[in-house]
Structure formats: C-alpha cells, structure tokens
Coordinates of C-alpha atoms in Angstrom, one line a residue:
Chain A
M510 CA 41.3 38.1 5.9
I511 CA 40.9 34.5 7.2
T512 CA 43.3 33.0 9.7
A513 CA 43.1 29.4 11.0
R514 CA 45.1 28.5 14.1
S515 CA 45.7 25.0 15.4
L516 CA 42.6 23.6 13.9
V517 CA 41.8 20.0 15.0
K518 CA 38.8 18.0 13.8
R519 CA 38.2 14.3 14.6
Y520 CA 35.2 12.3 13.4
S521 CA 35.8 9.6 16.0
E522 CA 38.1 9.2 18.9
T523 CA 39.9 6.2 17.5
E524 CA 40.7 7.6 14.1
T525 CA 43.5 10.0 13.3
P526 CA 42.3 13.6 13.0
A527 CA 40.9 14.7 9.7
V528 CA 42.5 18.1 10.4
D529 CA 45.4 18.0 12.8
H530 CA 46.8 21.3 14.3
L531 CA 46.6 23.1 11.1
D532 CA 47.5 26.8 10.5
L533 CA 46.5 28.8 7.5
H534 CA 46.2 32.4 6.4
V535 CA 44.3 33.6 3.4
D536 CA 44.6 37.2 2.3
E537 CA 41.7 39.3 0.9
G538 CA 41.5 38.9 -2.9
E539 CA 43.7 35.7 -2.9
F540 CA 42.9 32.6 -4.9
V541 CA 44.1 29.6 -2.9
S542 CA 43.9 26.0 -4.0
I543 CA 44.2 23.2 -1.6
T544 CA 45.2 19.8 -3.1
G545 CA 45.8 16.4 -1.6
R546 CA 44.7 12.8 -1.8
S547 CA 41.3 11.6 -0.7
G548 CA 41.2 11.6 3.1
S549 CA 43.9 14.2 3.5
G550 CA 41.4 16.4 5.2
K551 CA 41.0 19.2 2.6
S552 CA 37.2 19.1 2.4
T553 CA 37.0 19.0 6.2
L554 CA 39.2 22.1 6.3
L555 CA 37.0 23.8 3.7
H556 CA 33.9 23.1 5.7
I557 CA 35.5 24.5 8.9
L558 CA 36.7 27.6 7.1
S559 CA 33.2 28.2 5.6
S560 CA 31.5 27.7 9.0
L561 CA 29.6 24.6 8.0
I562 CA 31.2 22.6 10.8
R563 CA 32.9 23.5 14.0
P564 CA 36.4 22.2 14.8
D565 CA 37.1 20.3 18.0
S566 CA 39.7 22.9 18.8
G567 CA 41.5 25.9 17.3
E568 CA 40.1 29.0 15.9
V569 CA 39.2 30.6 12.6
L570 CA 39.5 34.4 12.5
F571 CA 37.5 36.2 9.9
R572 CA 38.2 40.0 10.1
G573 CA 39.6 39.4 13.5
R574 CA 36.7 37.6 15.0
D575 CA 36.7 33.8 15.9
I576 CA 33.8 32.3 13.9
C577 CA 34.2 28.9 15.5
T578 CA 32.9 30.0 18.8
A579 CA 30.3 32.5 17.3
P580 CA 26.7 31.7 17.9
E581 CA 24.7 29.8 15.3
S582 CA 22.9 32.9 14.2
V583 CA 26.2 34.7 13.4
R584 CA 27.5 31.7 11.5
N585 CA 24.1 31.5 9.6
R586 CA 24.5 35.2 8.7
L587 CA 28.1 34.6 7.6
R588 CA 27.0 31.8 5.3
G589 CA 24.2 33.9 4.0
A590 CA 26.2 37.0 3.2
E591 CA 30.0 37.0 3.6
F592 CA 30.7 33.4 2.6
A593 CA 29.5 31.3 -0.3
V594 CA 30.0 27.6 -0.8
V595 CA 30.0 25.7 -4.1
F596 CA 29.9 21.9 -4.1
Q597 CA 30.9 19.3 -6.5
Q598 CA 27.4 18.4 -7.7
H599 CA 23.7 18.2 -6.9
C600 CA 23.7 21.5 -5.2
L601 CA 20.5 23.0 -6.8
L602 CA 16.9 22.5 -5.6
P603 CA 15.4 20.5 -8.5
Y604 CA 11.9 22.0 -8.1
L605 CA 13.0 25.6 -8.4
S606 CA 13.9 27.4 -11.6
V607 CA 17.4 28.6 -12.2
L608 CA 16.4 32.1 -11.2
E609 CA 14.7 30.8 -8.0
N610 CA 17.8 28.8 -7.1
V611 CA 19.9 31.9 -7.5
L612 CA 17.5 33.8 -5.3
L613 CA 17.5 31.1 -2.6
P614 CA 19.7 33.0 -0.2
F615 CA 17.0 35.8 -0.2
M616 CA 14.2 33.4 0.5
R617 CA 15.0 32.9 4.1
G618 CA 12.1 35.0 5.4
F619 CA 8.4 35.6 4.9
A620 CA 9.0 38.8 3.1
P621 CA 8.8 38.5 -0.7
V622 CA 12.0 38.8 -2.6
G623 CA 12.1 42.4 -4.0
R624 CA 12.6 43.6 -7.5
K625 CA 16.1 44.8 -6.7
H626 CA 17.2 41.3 -5.7
R627 CA 15.6 39.8 -8.8
E628 CA 17.6 42.3 -11.0
T629 CA 20.7 41.4 -9.1
A630 CA 20.1 37.7 -9.7
R631 CA 19.5 38.3 -13.4
A632 CA 22.7 40.3 -13.6
V633 CA 24.7 37.6 -11.9
L634 CA 23.2 35.0 -14.2
R635 CA 24.2 37.1 -17.2
R636 CA 27.7 37.4 -15.6
V637 CA 28.1 33.6 -15.5
G638 CA 26.6 33.2 -19.0
L639 CA 23.2 31.9 -18.1
G640 CA 21.0 35.0 -18.7
H641 CA 18.9 33.0 -21.2
K642 CA 18.3 30.0 -18.8
E643 CA 16.6 31.7 -15.9
R644 CA 13.3 29.9 -16.3
S645 CA 14.9 26.4 -16.8
R646 CA 14.9 23.7 -14.2
P647 CA 18.2 22.3 -13.0
G648 CA 17.3 19.0 -14.7
E649 CA 17.3 20.8 -18.1
L650 CA 20.9 22.1 -17.6
S651 CA 24.3 20.5 -18.4
G652 CA 26.7 19.8 -15.5
G653 CA 28.6 23.0 -16.3
E654 CA 25.5 25.1 -16.4
Q655 CA 24.4 23.7 -13.1
Q656 CA 27.8 24.6 -11.6
R657 CA 27.5 28.1 -13.1
T658 CA 24.1 28.4 -11.5
A659 CA 25.6 27.4 -8.1
I660 CA 28.3 30.0 -8.5
A661 CA 25.7 32.6 -9.4
R662 CA 23.8 31.7 -6.3
A663 CA 27.1 32.1 -4.3
L664 CA 27.7 35.6 -5.7
V665 CA 24.2 37.0 -5.6
R666 CA 24.5 38.4 -2.1
G667 CA 27.8 39.9 -2.7
A668 CA 29.9 37.3 -0.8
R669 CA 33.4 38.3 0.0
V670 CA 34.8 34.7 0.1
L671 CA 33.9 31.8 -2.2
F672 CA 34.6 28.3 -0.9
A673 CA 34.6 25.8 -3.7
D674 CA 34.7 22.1 -2.9
E675 CA 35.9 20.2 -6.0
P676 CA 33.9 22.6 -8.3
T677 CA 35.2 20.8 -11.4
G678 CA 35.1 17.3 -10.0
S679 CA 32.0 16.1 -11.9
L680 CA 32.7 18.0 -15.1
D681 CA 34.5 17.1 -18.3
S682 CA 37.8 18.8 -19.0
A683 CA 36.5 21.5 -21.3
T684 CA 33.6 22.4 -18.9
G685 CA 36.0 22.3 -15.9
T686 CA 38.3 24.7 -17.7
S687 CA 35.5 27.2 -18.4
I688 CA 34.5 27.0 -14.7
M689 CA 38.1 27.6 -13.6
Q690 CA 38.2 30.6 -16.1
L691 CA 35.0 32.0 -14.5
L692 CA 36.5 31.6 -11.0
R693 CA 39.7 33.4 -12.1
E694 CA 37.6 36.2 -13.5
L695 CA 35.6 36.5 -10.3
N696 CA 38.9 36.5 -8.3
A697 CA 40.2 39.2 -10.6
D698 CA 37.1 41.3 -9.7
G699 CA 38.2 41.1 -6.0
L700 CA 36.5 37.9 -4.8
T701 CA 38.6 35.8 -2.4
V702 CA 38.5 32.1 -3.5
V703 CA 39.5 29.1 -1.5
M704 CA 39.2 26.0 -3.6
V705 CA 39.7 22.3 -2.9
T706 CA 40.6 20.1 -5.8
H707 CA 42.2 16.9 -6.9
N708 CA 43.1 18.4 -10.3
E709 CA 46.6 19.8 -10.1
E710 CA 46.3 21.4 -13.5
F711 CA 43.3 23.4 -12.4
A712 CA 45.0 24.1 -9.0
R713 CA 47.9 25.7 -10.9
L714 CA 45.5 28.3 -12.3
S715 CA 45.0 29.8 -8.9
G716 CA 47.4 32.2 -7.2
R717 CA 48.7 29.9 -4.4
V718 CA 48.5 26.1 -4.2
L719 CA 48.8 24.3 -0.9
A720 CA 49.2 20.5 -0.5
M721 CA 47.5 18.7 2.4
A722 CA 48.5 15.4 3.8
D723 CA 47.3 13.7 7.0
G724 CA 45.3 16.7 8.1
R725 CA 48.2 19.2 7.8
I726 CA 49.5 21.6 5.3
A727 CA 52.5 19.8 3.8
G728 CA 53.6 23.0 2.1
P729 CA 53.3 24.6 -1.3
A730 CA 52.5 22.1 -4.0
Chain B
M1189 CA 9.0 34.5 -3.9
S1190 CA 9.7 34.0 -0.2
L1191 CA 10.3 31.2 2.3
L1192 CA 6.8 29.9 1.6
T1193 CA 7.7 29.4 -2.1
L1194 CA 9.8 26.4 -1.1
P1195 CA 7.0 24.3 0.4
A1196 CA 4.6 25.4 -2.3
R1197 CA 7.0 24.4 -5.1
H1198 CA 7.9 21.1 -3.4
L1199 CA 4.3 20.2 -2.9
R1200 CA 3.7 20.9 -6.6
A1201 CA 6.8 19.0 -7.6
K1202 CA 5.8 16.0 -5.5
W1203 CA 2.1 16.3 -6.3
M1204 CA 1.3 12.6 -6.2
R1205 CA 2.8 12.2 -2.8
S1206 CA 1.1 15.5 -1.6
L1207 CA -2.2 14.4 -3.1
L1208 CA -2.0 11.0 -1.4
L1209 CA -1.1 12.5 1.9
A1210 CA -4.0 15.1 1.6
A1211 CA -6.3 12.2 0.6
V1212 CA -5.5 10.2 3.7
F1213 CA -6.0 13.3 5.9
T1214 CA -9.2 14.2 4.0
L1215 CA -10.5 10.7 4.6
G1216 CA -9.9 11.0 8.3
L1217 CA -11.5 14.4 8.6
A1218 CA -14.4 13.5 6.4
S1219 CA -15.1 10.5 8.6
M1220 CA -14.7 12.7 11.7
S1221 CA -17.0 15.5 10.5
G1222 CA -19.4 13.0 8.9
L1223 CA -19.7 10.9 12.0
Y1224 CA -20.0 13.9 14.2
E1225 CA -22.7 15.4 12.1
V1226 CA -24.6 12.1 11.7
S1227 CA -24.4 11.4 15.5
T1228 CA -25.5 14.9 16.3
L1229 CA -28.5 14.9 13.9
I1230 CA -29.5 11.4 14.9
A1231 CA -29.1 12.2 18.6
D1232 CA -31.3 15.3 18.2
N1233 CA -33.8 13.4 16.3
F1234 CA -33.7 10.5 18.8
E1235 CA -34.1 12.9 21.7
K1236 CA -37.1 14.6 20.1
K1237 CA -38.6 11.2 19.7
L1238 CA -37.9 10.3 23.3
L1239 CA -39.7 13.5 24.4
S1240 CA -43.0 11.8 23.4
Y1241 CA -42.3 9.3 26.2
G1242 CA -42.9 11.8 28.9
A1243 CA -41.6 14.8 30.9
N1244 CA -38.2 14.9 32.6
I1245 CA -38.8 17.9 34.8
L1246 CA -41.6 18.5 37.3
I1247 CA -42.6 21.9 38.6
T1248 CA -44.9 21.8 41.6
P1249 CA -46.1 24.5 44.1
R1250 CA -43.8 24.9 47.1
Y1251 CA -45.5 23.8 50.3
E1252 CA -44.7 22.5 53.8
T1253 CA -46.2 19.6 55.5
L1254 CA -47.0 19.4 59.2
K1255 CA -47.4 16.2 61.1
I1256 CA -50.3 16.6 63.5
S1257 CA -50.6 14.1 66.4
Y1258 CA -51.9 14.6 69.9
G1259 CA -52.6 12.3 72.8
G1260 CA -51.5 9.3 70.8
Y1261 CA -54.0 10.1 68.0
S1262 CA -52.5 11.0 64.6
L1263 CA -54.2 13.2 62.1
G1264 CA -51.4 12.5 59.5
D1265 CA -49.6 15.1 57.4
V1266 CA -51.3 18.3 56.6
S1267 CA -50.2 20.5 53.7
M1268 CA -49.5 24.1 54.7
G1269 CA -49.5 27.1 52.3
E1270 CA -50.0 25.2 49.1
E1271 CA -51.1 27.5 46.3
P1272 CA -51.6 26.3 42.7
I1273 CA -49.1 27.7 40.2
N1274 CA -50.1 31.0 38.6
L1275 CA -49.8 30.3 34.9
G1276 CA -49.9 34.1 34.1
T1277 CA -46.5 34.5 35.8
A1278 CA -45.1 31.0 35.6
L1279 CA -45.2 30.5 31.8
P1280 CA -43.5 33.8 31.0
A1281 CA -40.9 33.0 33.7
V1282 CA -40.2 29.6 32.0
D1283 CA -39.9 31.5 28.7
S1284 CA -37.3 33.8 30.1
V1285 CA -34.6 31.2 31.2
P1286 CA -31.4 31.3 29.1
L1287 CA -31.7 27.7 28.2
R1288 CA -35.3 28.2 26.8
G1289 CA -34.2 26.7 23.5
N1290 CA -33.7 23.4 25.2
I1291 CA -37.2 23.3 26.6
A1292 CA -39.5 21.5 24.1
V1293 CA -42.7 21.1 26.0
V1294 CA -44.3 22.8 29.0
A1295 CA -47.6 21.0 29.9
P1296 CA -49.7 22.5 32.7
K1297 CA -52.1 20.2 34.6
M1298 CA -55.0 21.1 36.9
L1299 CA -56.4 18.3 39.1
A1300 CA -60.1 18.3 40.0
A1301 CA -62.8 16.0 41.2
A1302 CA -66.3 16.2 39.7
R1303 CA -69.5 14.2 39.2
V1304 CA -69.4 12.5 35.9
N1305 CA -72.7 10.9 34.9
G1306 CA -73.7 10.9 38.5
R1307 CA -70.4 9.2 39.8
T1308 CA -67.4 10.9 41.3
A1309 CA -64.3 10.9 39.0
A1310 CA -60.9 12.4 38.9
L1311 CA -60.3 15.0 36.2
V1312 CA -57.0 16.3 34.8
G1313 CA -57.2 19.5 33.0
V1314 CA -54.6 19.8 30.2
D1315 CA -53.5 22.0 27.3
W1316 CA -54.2 19.6 24.4
E1317 CA -51.4 20.7 22.2
Q1318 CA -48.7 20.4 24.8
E1319 CA -50.1 17.3 26.3
L1320 CA -50.3 15.4 23.1
Q1321 CA -46.6 16.3 22.3
L1322 CA -45.7 14.9 25.7
K1323 CA -47.8 11.7 25.4
G1324 CA -46.7 10.5 22.0
Y1325 CA -47.3 6.9 23.3
W1326 CA -51.1 7.5 23.7
E1327 CA -53.4 5.6 21.5
T1328 CA -57.1 6.0 21.3
D1329 CA -60.0 4.3 19.7
G1330 CA -61.6 7.7 18.8
E1331 CA -59.8 10.9 18.0
F1332 CA -57.4 13.2 19.7
P1333 CA -58.9 16.7 20.5
E1334 CA -57.7 19.7 18.6
G1335 CA -55.8 22.4 20.4
D1336 CA -58.8 24.7 21.2
D1337 CA -61.5 22.0 21.7
A1338 CA -63.2 23.1 24.9
T1339 CA -65.8 20.2 25.0
A1340 CA -63.7 17.2 24.3
V1341 CA -62.7 14.6 26.9
L1342 CA -60.2 11.8 26.7
V1343 CA -61.1 9.0 29.0
G1344 CA -58.5 6.6 30.5
A1345 CA -59.2 2.9 29.8
T1346 CA -60.1 1.9 33.4
A1347 CA -62.2 5.0 34.0
A1348 CA -64.1 4.3 30.7
D1349 CA -64.9 0.8 31.9
K1350 CA -66.1 2.1 35.3
L1351 CA -68.2 4.9 33.9
G1352 CA -69.4 3.0 30.9
L1353 CA -68.1 5.5 28.4
R1354 CA -67.3 5.0 24.7
A1355 CA -65.9 7.3 22.0
G1356 CA -68.5 9.6 20.5
Q1357 CA -70.8 9.6 23.6
T1358 CA -71.8 12.6 25.5
L1359 CA -71.3 12.9 29.2
H1360 CA -72.2 15.3 31.9
V1361 CA -69.5 16.8 34.2
D1362 CA -71.1 18.7 37.1
G1363 CA -74.0 19.5 34.8
R1364 CA -71.9 20.5 31.8
E1365 CA -72.4 18.5 28.6
L1366 CA -69.2 17.3 27.0
R1367 CA -68.2 14.8 24.3
V1368 CA -66.0 11.7 24.7
A1369 CA -63.5 12.3 21.8
G1370 CA -61.7 9.0 22.5
V1371 CA -60.9 6.3 25.1
L1372 CA -57.3 5.8 25.7
K1373 CA -55.9 2.3 25.2
P1374 CA -54.4 1.0 28.5
T1375 CA -51.1 2.6 29.4
G1376 CA -50.3 0.9 32.7
N1377 CA -50.0 4.1 34.5
D1378 CA -52.2 6.8 36.2
D1379 CA -53.5 7.9 32.8
D1380 CA -55.8 4.9 32.8
T1381 CA -57.9 6.0 35.9
V1382 CA -58.6 9.6 35.0
L1383 CA -60.5 11.8 32.5
F1384 CA -58.5 14.4 30.6
V1385 CA -60.5 17.6 30.1
P1386 CA -59.7 21.1 28.8
L1387 CA -57.5 23.0 31.2
S1388 CA -59.9 25.8 31.5
L1389 CA -62.8 23.5 32.5
A1390 CA -60.7 21.9 35.3
Q1391 CA -59.6 25.3 36.5
E1392 CA -63.3 26.3 36.6
L1393 CA -64.3 23.1 38.4
A1394 CA -61.5 23.6 40.9
G1395 CA -62.4 27.3 41.4
K1396 CA -58.8 28.2 40.4
P1397 CA -58.9 30.1 37.1
G1398 CA -55.5 30.7 35.5
R1399 CA -53.8 28.2 37.8
A1400 CA -52.3 24.8 37.5
S1401 CA -51.6 22.0 40.1
F1402 CA -48.2 21.4 38.5
L1403 CA -46.2 21.7 35.3
E1404 CA -44.6 18.9 33.4
V1405 CA -41.6 20.0 31.3
A1406 CA -39.8 18.0 28.6
A1407 CA -36.3 19.4 28.1
L1408 CA -33.6 18.5 25.4
C1409 CA -30.5 17.6 27.3
S1410 CA -28.0 16.9 24.6
G1411 CA -26.6 20.5 24.7
C1412 CA -26.4 20.9 28.5
P1413 CA -26.9 18.9 31.7
I1414 CA -30.5 18.7 33.0
E1415 CA -29.2 20.2 36.2
D1416 CA -28.5 23.5 34.5
I1417 CA -32.0 23.7 33.1
T1418 CA -33.5 22.8 36.5
A1419 CA -31.4 25.4 38.2
Q1420 CA -32.4 28.1 35.8
L1421 CA -36.1 27.2 36.1
Q1422 CA -35.8 27.2 39.9
A1423 CA -34.3 30.7 39.8
A1424 CA -37.1 31.9 37.6
L1425 CA -39.8 30.3 39.7
P1426 CA -38.8 31.0 43.3
G1427 CA -42.3 30.1 44.7
S1428 CA -42.3 26.7 43.1
E1429 CA -40.3 23.5 43.4
V1430 CA -38.5 22.3 40.4
R1431 CA -37.3 18.7 40.3
A1432 CA -35.5 16.8 37.6
L1433 CA -36.8 13.3 37.1
A1434 CA -33.2 12.2 37.1
Q1435 CA -33.7 8.6 36.1
V1436 CA -35.8 9.6 33.1
A1437 CA -33.2 12.2 32.0
E1438 CA -30.2 10.0 32.6
S1439 CA -31.6 6.9 30.9
R1440 CA -32.7 9.1 28.0
M1441 CA -29.3 10.8 27.7
Y1442 CA -27.4 7.6 28.2
S1443 CA -28.5 6.3 24.8
V1444 CA -27.8 9.7 23.1
R1445 CA -24.4 10.1 24.7
F1446 CA -23.4 6.6 24.0
A1447 CA -23.9 7.1 20.3
Q1448 CA -22.1 10.5 20.4
N1449 CA -19.1 9.1 22.5
L1450 CA -18.8 6.1 20.1
A1451 CA -18.7 8.5 17.2
F1452 CA -16.2 10.8 18.9
S1453 CA -13.9 7.9 19.8
V1454 CA -13.9 6.4 16.3
S1455 CA -13.3 9.8 14.8
L1456 CA -10.4 10.4 17.2
V1457 CA -8.8 7.1 16.3
I1458 CA -9.2 8.0 12.5
L1459 CA -7.7 11.4 13.0
L1460 CA -4.8 10.1 15.1
T1461 CA -4.1 7.5 12.4
A1462 CA -4.1 10.2 9.7
C1463 CA -1.7 12.3 11.9
A1464 CA 0.6 9.3 12.4
M1465 CA 0.7 8.8 8.7
L1466 CA 1.6 12.4 8.2
V1467 CA 4.4 12.1 10.8
M1468 CA 5.8 9.0 9.1
S1469 CA 5.6 10.6 5.7
M1470 CA 7.3 13.8 6.8
L1471 CA 10.0 11.9 8.6
S1472 CA 10.8 10.0 5.5
S1473 CA 10.7 13.2 3.6
V1474 CA 13.3 14.7 6.0
A1475 CA 15.5 11.7 5.4
E1476 CA 15.1 12.0 1.6
R1477 CA 15.7 15.8 1.6
K1478 CA 18.9 15.9 3.7
R1479 CA 20.8 17.3 0.6
E1480 CA 18.2 20.0 0.2
I1481 CA 18.4 20.9 3.9
G1482 CA 22.2 21.0 3.6
I1483 CA 22.0 23.4 0.7
M1484 CA 19.5 25.6 2.6
R1485 CA 21.8 25.6 5.6
A1486 CA 24.8 26.3 3.4
V1487 CA 23.2 29.5 2.0
G1488 CA 22.4 30.8 5.4
F1489 CA 19.0 29.3 6.4
S1490 CA 18.6 29.0 10.2
R1491 CA 17.4 25.8 11.8
A1492 CA 14.0 27.5 12.4
G1493 CA 13.9 28.5 8.7
V1494 CA 14.3 24.9 7.6
A1495 CA 11.7 23.7 10.1
V1496 CA 9.2 26.3 8.9
V1497 CA 9.5 24.9 5.3
F1498 CA 8.4 21.5 6.6
V1499 CA 5.7 22.8 8.9
A1500 CA 4.3 25.0 6.1
E1501 CA 4.1 22.0 3.9
A1502 CA 2.0 20.2 6.5
L1503 CA -0.2 23.2 7.1
C1504 CA -0.9 23.5 3.4
I1505 CA -1.9 19.8 3.3
G1506 CA -4.0 20.3 6.5
L1507 CA -5.7 23.3 4.9
A1508 CA -6.6 21.5 1.7
A1509 CA -7.6 18.3 3.6
G1510 CA -9.7 20.3 6.0
A1511 CA -11.8 22.0 3.3
C1512 CA -12.1 18.8 1.3
G1513 CA -12.8 16.8 4.5
Y1514 CA -15.7 19.0 5.5
A1515 CA -17.2 18.8 2.0
T1516 CA -16.7 15.1 1.8
G1517 CA -18.0 14.7 5.3
R1518 CA -21.3 16.4 4.3
L1519 CA -21.7 14.0 1.4
L1520 CA -20.9 11.2 3.7
T1521 CA -23.5 12.4 6.2
A1522 CA -26.2 12.7 3.5
Y1523 CA -25.3 9.2 2.3
V1524 CA -25.4 7.6 5.8
L1525 CA -28.7 9.3 6.7
H1526 CA -30.1 8.0 3.5
R1527 CA -28.8 4.5 4.2
L1528 CA -30.2 4.6 7.8
E1529 CA -33.5 5.9 6.4
A1530 CA -33.1 8.7 8.9
G1531 CA -34.5 11.4 6.6
A1532 CA -36.5 12.7 9.5
A1533 CA -33.2 13.7 11.1
G1534 CA -33.0 16.4 8.4
A1535 CA -30.3 17.0 5.8
P1536 CA -27.3 18.7 7.2
D1537 CA -27.2 22.5 6.4
F1538 CA -24.0 24.2 5.4
D1539 CA -22.6 25.6 8.6
P1540 CA -19.7 28.1 8.1
A1541 CA -18.7 27.8 11.8
A1542 CA -18.5 24.0 11.5
C1543 CA -16.6 24.3 8.3
A1544 CA -14.1 26.7 9.9
A1545 CA -13.8 24.4 12.9
V1546 CA -13.0 21.4 10.7
V1547 CA -10.4 23.4 8.7
L1548 CA -8.9 24.7 11.9
L1549 CA -8.8 21.3 13.5
A1550 CA -7.1 19.9 10.3
V1551 CA -4.5 22.7 10.2
L1552 CA -3.7 22.4 13.9
S1553 CA -3.5 18.6 13.7
A1554 CA -1.3 18.7 10.6
G1555 CA 0.9 21.4 12.2
L1556 CA 1.3 19.4 15.4
A1557 CA 2.0 16.3 13.5
A1558 CA 4.7 18.1 11.5
L1559 CA 6.4 19.6 14.6
F1560 CA 8.6 16.5 15.3
P1561 CA 9.7 15.9 11.7
A1562 CA 10.3 19.7 11.3
W1563 CA 12.4 19.7 14.5
R1564 CA 14.4 16.8 13.1
A1565 CA 14.9 18.7 9.8
G1566 CA 16.1 21.7 11.7
R1567 CA 18.6 19.5 13.6
V1568 CA 20.3 18.3 10.4
E1569 CA 23.8 19.5 10.5
P1570 CA 25.0 21.0 7.2
A1571 CA 28.1 18.8 7.4
E1572 CA 25.9 15.7 7.9
A1573 CA 23.9 16.7 4.8
L1574 CA 27.1 17.5 2.8
V1575 CA 28.3 13.9 3.2
A1576 CA 25.6 13.1 0.6
L1577 CA 26.8 15.8 -1.8

C-alpha cells in the first residue's frame, strides 16, 4: 500500500540526516509500529509518509503513485481523505466543540457541512466512546478523551491509513492502553495504522514492530 | 458549519481581543467619517456665507469692438453688435444646465442713466431678492426693499451725498415718484456711486423691457470646478460671454478646500494607523496560532483555505467596525458642530449611501490589512507547526 524508497531528509547541511536512505513497505490493513530513541528520525519518517513534509530525495509510493513529487493540492487531498494523522497532544481547536473538531476535515469550503456528515461524525464519536460528549469543549475533556476525539476526526472521512505520532505519549498507562485497544479495533476493521512510539509494550500490541536508529530501519525490534 | 465557522468561533472565543481590535478600527472610522461630515457641512455652510460677498461668474452680452482712427485722429473703440441679454431666454437657459444645483444666485442688472431730482445719475436696475442674497455685506440706515417693491430705491453713500437724499424721502426719476428705502453705508466699490432701482423701472428707462445689461452669478464650487459651471453656462448661452471671476472663486475655494484637505489627511493617517494595528495584531495572531494552522493543514486545508480563515476574521472586524464607526461618527459630528456652535451648518442626516461607503471602506481596509498576515498564515508549513505539537 505504501512503499518508501531511499528516503533522505536533512534539516541542515551540517547535521546527519534525520532519515538516511530509508526503505519501507507497509501493506494494506497492517499495523506497524516504529520505535527508537529520541532523534532516531521516526517522527520525521512519519511526517514524510503522511505527506506533511517532503523528503530531500527518495520517493513514497501510495497506490503506485509518488506522493513526494505530487502537487500541493494532491497532497492536501490525501491528508484530507486517504490519510489521517494523530499527534501526541494539543491537536484539537480549543474554541470548537468536540463534534465541530471531528467535523473539521469537512469545513474546508464555504458550503455548510451536510446532515449526512454530521451523522457520520456522531457515529464515529460513538465508535470511540464519546457519543455523549459532542457538545463539550476540548478543555472539558480528559487527555484520553481528547486523543479519542482526535482519532474520531482522523476517521470521519473514511481514511485508509492512520498515522499516529506518539498517540499515548502524554497519557497515563491505563488511558494509553485503552487508546491502543481502540487502534487495534480500528485495525481489525481494516484500517492501516502506522504508529511511532517510545513505548515498547504498546508497540508489541501492533502487528509488526520496526526499530529505527540514525535515520535508518535497524530491523525488527 | 463551514469554513467561516472557524473565524466566527475564534472571534467569539477571543472576544476581548476582537472587541479591542474592532474598537480601534471603529475609532479610526468614526474620526474619519466624523471629520469628513463636519468638514463637508462646514464647507457648505462656509461657502453659502461666502456667497453673500459677491458673484463669481459674470454673464455679459457678446460684442466686438472696433478701433476707429483716420488721418491721425482717433475716435477710440466703438462697440459693435451689442444687444442686452434677453432674460426671457437667458434665465431658462441658466436653469437648464446640468450643474444648476450648484448655482445659488442669478442676479440680472440693467444699467440706465436718468434725471434724479433734476440731476443726471446712474441707475442700476436689480431683482431685489437675488441682489440682496448676493450683497450680504450691504448695510443701510433705512430698510431693504421687499422682493416686489416697485417704488423703492437704495441709494449708494456717495450718490446720496451728491443728491442730498436720505432714507424715507421721495425722489423723482424722469418724472416718476419713488421712495428712498435706504441709503447704503459706504462699501468702497461702485455701489457707492449709483442708485439701485427695481429692474423693471431700469428696463423701462433704458427702453429695453425684459432685458439685462449683464448677469451676476454666484455658484457653489465645492462639488465641481468653477470651469465646469462656466463651460455649461457658455454652452447654454451661445450669444453671451460667460467669464469666471477666477480670483474670487479660487480664493473662496482655497479656504474651503484647505479645511477639507486637512480633514482628509488627518482621517487618512488615522485609518492607516488602525490598519497598521490590525496588521500587527493579525501577525501576532498567526504566530500564536501556528499549532492551529498545523492542525488545519494536517486535516487537508489548503494554504488558501487557511488564509481565508484569517481574512474572514479581519472582514468581520471591518464590517462591525464600519457600522459602529459610521454611527459613532455621526454622534461625533453632532458633538463637534455643537462645540463649534455651528448649528447653522445643519445636523447631519442619515445617509444610507454614506453609511454603505464607510462600511465598504472599513471592510476593504480590513481585508487589505489582513492580506499579508493571511499570506504568512498560508505559508506556515505543517511540519513547522508540528514542531510545537
């Protein structure tokens, strides 16, 4: 589904590359965890795969097409529909309600969000266990509930791939476990998940674990 | 819910900041619309007052002069083809020009010579109503004639001395008995040496009924150049010569335009300051909201989509500030007119077109001021924003 070839990304000419001639393949429906120390380049890799940043060289093929060289509009569309990204924290707009945050991907144009999309958003919120919180503000939610809201937003447009950057990083162990359980359920429903995490215990809950060091895949963890 | 929900919700969430920004912009627009309104009202009023200091356009019959000399002996210049102006056609022609609204006074004059109490004197036939509007500086020791007074005479100061006339006396003009309504106080110009009589009497004495030697016109020039009015009058009166008394018009308009230009310049500085504050505030908002921009970009918002959120916020502020600015400007105008004791200038009426213009100006200014910050917001890379996450 996603194939990365010879990816290189440097943030400055003098430093060693954050991602250094990296190759990776993720199959459809897979749950892949990428672990590694801070600075190993795992977040940079995730951002390249999710089309948030472009690599200096190399390619990322999604369904056979190189998304690194695709125009900005195509990459915007990918992020809006096929891909979804979940971050460690603070990824909700504080002045929108939970339902509005989930509907954010539909609010990119002047046309009002339709009833069908609202119903979808409510269904997804129920799916992540937040059906009763749709009117709440992010500030009124616990860390785990905020992360569930972010996951609901990631799923609302029917994304095929979920990129999760330390999704349990700011959560306590019990809440982190519940989020991992949710990701496993979503993966079981057919969602491809690529997760970056420090937590090896959570990483082992995924289908495949890769270790990164010095910008390269060091091998299975 | 749509893209516009985001600016609306953000403005509501940051209501204090939004309110302050709108207040600054409102203040700028209120000053601008208030100053404009005050300067316009005072300029109009000022110009109307200036009208009473005389005409600024002169309409005379078109004629040619011929210099006659023969054998070293000169007969001087002889006028050829001079015919007094026919008021029956000239006045409707003046009424027909497109800039008629700017013409405040049309005062016809008929010059004649007559025997007054047995001595020869120069008479000027006038339409009392028009003449008295034009000669606001006249003062008399008697009374000013009413509009249709056919027997009243106003006597210039020097002429009154020579003829021994006083207010209330009767006098005989070519055998007709008339009444001295008043003797004008010295003016220092030609008015001192003549007798002002009803226009119809001067026409009768000159044997030119329905005619005038010339017309004096007082035009309001704040809305258009005097040259435009002159050109239109000339086109309407092809048999006459229309001349702008440029010095009168220019000196009159200088004062009016100075006040208006000063008000415009001050207003512009205030508006630019308000716009600069909006730019600064929005730039800092872009810096503060990098995370938010990153999230929007991460869920698929385009650069333009992000920029629209910021521009829409500025437009909302501009819209609110425009409406409040116009309303506050009107209050300011009323207050300033009161303070200047310029009640005669008239209280400002609600003008929907002016209100729409102020709102449009506010929205456009705010939109333009937001362009650069919005462009900056659109240029924020998701990765750059994600560093903060």
